[in-house]
Structure formats: structure tokens, C-alpha cells
mmCIF file of C-alpha atoms in Angstrom:
data_model
loop_
_atom_site.group_PDB
_atom_site.id
_atom_site.type_symbol
_atom_site.label_atom_id
_atom_site.label_comp_id
_atom_site.label_asym_id
_atom_site.label_seq_id
_atom_site.Cartn_x
_atom_site.Cartn_y
_atom_site.Cartn_z
ATOM 1 C CA MET A 12 297.186 90.188 193.103
ATOM 2 C CA GLU A 13 297.211 93.943 193.726
ATOM 3 C CA LEU A 14 297.049 94.662 189.980
ATOM 4 C CA PHE A 15 293.893 92.549 189.601
ATOM 5 C CA GLU A 16 292.256 93.823 192.763
ATOM 6 C CA SER A 17 292.898 97.421 191.688
ATOM 7 C CA GLY A 18 290.673 96.889 188.630
ATOM 8 C CA ALA A 19 293.518 97.696 186.221
ATOM 9 C CA THR A 20 292.997 94.433 184.283
ATOM 10 C CA TRP A 21 289.236 94.928 183.822
ATOM 11 C CA ARG A 22 287.855 95.965 180.427
ATOM 12 C CA ASP A 23 287.728 99.624 181.430
ATOM 13 C CA GLY A 24 290.976 99.497 183.439
ATOM 14 C CA ARG A 25 294.357 100.841 182.394
ATOM 15 C CA LEU A 26 295.633 97.374 181.300
ATOM 16 C CA PRO A 27 292.636 95.262 180.117
ATOM 17 C CA VAL A 28 293.190 91.467 180.055
ATOM 18 C CA ASN A 29 290.971 88.741 178.531
ATOM 19 C CA VAL A 30 287.956 90.966 177.917
ATOM 20 C CA SER A 31 286.237 88.207 175.884
ATOM 21 C CA GLY A 32 286.433 85.731 178.748
ATOM 22 C CA GLY A 33 289.408 83.917 177.233
ATOM 23 C CA LEU A 34 289.567 80.613 175.452
ATOM 24 C CA GLN A 35 287.690 78.730 178.166
ATOM 25 C CA SER A 36 284.618 80.809 177.318
ATOM 26 C CA LYS A 37 284.896 79.586 173.711
ATOM 27 C CA GLY A 38 285.142 75.897 174.652
ATOM 28 C CA HIS A 39 288.939 75.896 174.107
ATOM 29 C CA PRO A 40 288.814 74.545 170.523
ATOM 30 C CA ILE A 41 292.024 72.654 169.698
ATOM 31 C CA GLY A 42 293.826 74.254 166.747
ATOM 32 C CA ALA A 43 291.725 77.409 166.672
ATOM 33 C CA THR A 44 292.886 78.953 169.927
ATOM 34 C CA GLY A 45 295.633 81.126 168.437
ATOM 35 C CA ILE A 46 293.354 82.382 165.682
ATOM 36 C CA ALA A 47 290.639 83.240 168.218
ATOM 37 C CA ASN A 48 293.130 85.286 170.257
ATOM 38 C CA VAL A 49 294.428 87.235 167.253
ATOM 39 C CA TRP A 50 290.868 87.817 165.982
ATOM 40 C CA GLU A 51 289.817 89.222 169.364
ATOM 41 C CA VAL A 52 292.750 91.658 169.420
ATOM 42 C CA CYS A 53 292.044 92.734 165.821
ATOM 43 C CA GLN A 54 288.407 93.469 166.673
ATOM 44 C CA HIS A 55 289.499 95.888 169.394
ATOM 45 C CA LEU A 56 292.156 97.565 167.252
ATOM 46 C CA ARG A 57 289.535 98.160 164.538
ATOM 47 C CA GLY A 58 287.016 99.503 167.058
ATOM 48 C CA GLU A 59 284.699 96.542 166.361
ATOM 49 C CA GLY A 60 284.731 94.934 169.834
ATOM 50 C CA GLY A 61 281.057 95.641 170.524
ATOM 51 C CA PRO A 62 280.173 95.571 174.235
ATOM 52 C CA ARG A 63 283.681 94.228 175.035
ATOM 53 C CA GLN A 64 285.409 97.109 173.207
ATOM 54 C CA VAL A 65 288.497 98.480 174.904
ATOM 55 C CA GLU A 66 288.174 102.180 174.094
ATOM 56 C CA GLY A 67 291.212 103.702 172.409
ATOM 57 C CA ALA A 68 292.935 100.332 171.875
ATOM 58 C CA ARG A 69 296.186 100.883 169.967
ATOM 59 C CA VAL A 70 298.293 97.800 170.797
ATOM 60 C CA GLY A 71 297.274 94.264 171.714
ATOM 61 C CA LEU A 72 299.029 91.042 172.695
ATOM 62 C CA ALA A 73 297.747 87.555 171.865
ATOM 63 C CA HIS A 74 299.428 84.622 173.611
ATOM 64 C CA VAL A 75 298.723 80.902 173.429
ATOM 65 C CA ILE A 76 300.504 77.844 174.819
ATOM 66 C CA GLY A 77 299.781 74.496 173.198
ATOM 67 C CA LEU A 78 300.617 70.877 173.784
ATOM 68 C CA GLY A 79 304.216 70.244 174.686
ATOM 69 C CA SER A 80 306.315 73.347 174.208
ATOM 70 C CA ALA A 81 304.310 75.030 171.428
ATOM 71 C CA CYS A 82 303.928 78.740 172.095
ATOM 72 C CA GLY A 83 302.753 81.668 170.009
ATOM 73 C CA ILE A 84 302.923 85.360 170.852
ATOM 74 C CA HIS A 85 301.606 88.105 168.570
ATOM 75 C CA ILE A 86 301.875 91.811 169.271
ATOM 76 C CA LEU A 87 299.561 93.824 167.045
ATOM 77 C CA GLU A 88 299.349 97.582 166.590
ATOM 78 C CA ARG A 89 296.660 99.688 164.947
ATOM 79 C CA ALA A 90 297.902 101.337 161.746
ATOM 80 C CA GLY A 91 297.940 105.078 161.532
#
């Protein structure tokens, strides 16, 4: 709770989390959730995040848990 209350997980904090509002803000589309997460991270790594842009983003983590025990984790890093 301290991490959240400190503002560290906000878009302009030291460890931004869910700056797009997460999958609930997209209607949680079955089957497209993992793709939406990876796309969001890629936008930030390319500097194309618009008003949600995390300045200086170099590494991002996309994580999704599906029905049953399905789980996907992607760690992406900006080239160069």
C-alpha cells in the first residue's frame, strides 16, 4: 500500500503501472487481452504513448492471466 500511496506507480512515478487504465478500461475482450497489453508496452517503448506516455521508457512488462491456469508474461526492451 505504501508504494501506491507514495505515487511511485502513477504514470509520472518511478515505477508506472497500468497507465492505460488496464484491460477493464478496454472492456476486457476475451482473446485480445494479451495483445492489448503488449501493444500498450510497445507504444511506450517507441515513444508513441500520447498523453499516457511514460517518459524515457526503456523496459516494459505485460502480464495476463486467463481462464484456468493460462498465464502470459512478456518483458520487452527498447532496442538501441
